[in-house]
Amino acid sequence: MVSVLYKADPDRGRTWSSIFSARAPDIEFHIWPETGDLARVEYLIAWEPPPDLVASLPNLKVLFSSGAGVDHLDLSAIPADVPIVRMVEPGIVDGMIEYATLSVLALHRNLVDYIGQQAAARWLPIKVVPAAARRVGVMGLGVLGQAVMNRLGPFGFSLSGWSRSPKHIPGVACHAGAETLDAFLGQCDILICLLPLTDDTRNILNQRSLARLPRGAALINVGRGAHLEQQALLDALDSGQLSAAILDVCVPEPLPAAHPFWHHPRILMTPHIASMTQPETAALIVLDNIVRHRNGQALLGAIDRHRGY
Ligand code: NDP
Ligand code: OXD
């Protein structure tokens, strides 16, 4: 019998478990810390597996990240012949579309200003900028970045995107490669970071790159906290180079109570909830991938270890 070990949020694990038993009764599904016979575990679904867990699974065939990112995994601790698959599932995509749309519209319609005005009991309408005159750019044109662009299109924003390899997306000015970063940034009144965290993207939102944005631009960071140099953001907000930031991710998480981001009048914070893997849809995707693996077919969402995403 195939054995699957799940080591992520235990509440959601119960939903995973009931879907597995309904759809694939021939698969044993264990929720950590109940593991069954470790020697029989072939598939591990995990967020942050303890360092010795992978080493204790001699028959591990595939490691599934329970999230879209894989930066929380120590790739060097996972045997080279074990594929690593990230989470690509409709629920996480829908969540990110909602959060990105909410954030873009909030910035487009000056919500940060109105929150401050309400606190000061000040009635002060701000001129509405037409969507066509607002330039929205997305760093990272992968599964999530492209889904966000598709949904923002109908609002009429002027859209651009940036990725490593060239893309052709109707209605989006696509830029590719490090040498195009400055030109891309220069077109972003609202910049969304939806990059994976890798050696190439760590601290990519720094003093230099933030200075390339049009004056008064706003930032949405839904990638990872380590994409952003925190002091560079504070300096850019204080100088007026940036007008506002919406941050779903930060370093460390949770952010300590004394951190200046909490009380900054131009920053809105959320606790890494932009999007979450939804067990109802994700379990079906992982089950499908297990079947694919057993049939010798390519795994959907397998990462490239050299690229780091
Ligand atoms: P994908 O792997 O599908 O897409 C990544 C995109 O980033 C690709 O377009 C890739 O380019 C681009 N990219 C990677 N490295 C570079 C680089 N050095 N320069 C330029 N572009 C680069 O990932 P997803 O869209 O599924 O997810 C993106 C990230 O979103 C996750 O890694 C995670 O960090 C974050 N996330 C955050 C959540 C939250 O709740 N805050 C929830 C889910 C995800 P190319 O297409 O050329 O390969
Ligand atoms: C993810 C996340 O990567 O929730 O899935 O950040």
PDB file of C-alpha atoms and ligand atoms in Angstrom, residues 47 65-72 87 92 96 144 222-224 248-249 272 275-277, ligand 2:
ATOM      1  CA  TRP A  47       5.729  23.071   4.612  1.00  0.00           C
ATOM      2  CA  SER A  65       5.662  21.582  -0.973  1.00  0.00           C
ATOM      3  CA  SER A  66       2.319  22.405   0.625  1.00  0.00           C
ATOM      4  CA  GLY A  67       2.753  25.971  -0.655  1.00  0.00           C
ATOM      5  CA  ALA A  68       3.578  27.620  -3.974  1.00  0.00           C
ATOM      6  CA  GLY A  69       7.039  28.692  -2.813  1.00  0.00           C
ATOM      7  CA  VAL A  70       9.881  26.317  -1.980  1.00  0.00           C
ATOM      8  CA  ASP A  71      12.269  28.760  -0.300  1.00  0.00           C
ATOM      9  CA  HIS A  72      11.367  27.310   3.118  1.00  0.00           C
ATOM     10  CA  MET A  87       1.814  23.786  -5.121  1.00  0.00           C
ATOM     11  CA  ILE A  92      -4.163  29.305  -4.238  1.00  0.00           C
ATOM     12  CA  MET A  96      -3.880  35.582  -4.919  1.00  0.00           C
ATOM     13  CA  LEU A 144       0.259  33.626  -9.981  1.00  0.00           C
ATOM     14  CA  VAL A 222       3.175  39.361  -1.801  1.00  0.00           C
ATOM     15  CA  GLY A 223       6.334  37.455  -2.731  1.00  0.00           C
ATOM     16  CA  ARG A 224       8.551  37.034   0.313  1.00  0.00           C
ATOM     17  CA  ASP A 248       1.653  40.617   3.164  1.00  0.00           C
ATOM     18  CA  VAL A 249       5.107  39.193   3.855  1.00  0.00           C
ATOM     19  CA  HIS A 272       0.940  36.367   5.169  1.00  0.00           C
ATOM     20  CA  SER A 275      -3.334  33.288  -0.549  1.00  0.00           C
ATOM     21  CA  MET A 276      -3.380  29.822   0.955  1.00  0.00           C
ATOM     22  CA  THR A 277      -3.398  26.340  -0.413  1.00  0.00           C
TER      23      THR A 277
HETATM   24  C1  OXD B   2       3.048  29.902  -0.452  1.00  0.00           C
HETATM   25  C2  OXD B   2       2.679  30.869   0.577  1.00  0.00           C
HETATM   26  O1  OXD B   2       4.181  29.915  -0.949  1.00  0.00           O
HETATM   27  O2  OXD B   2       1.609  30.708   1.205  1.00  0.00           O
HETATM   28  O3  OXD B   2       2.175  29.087  -0.813  1.00  0.00           O
HETATM   29  O4  OXD B   2       3.413  31.825   0.801  1.00  0.00           O
END
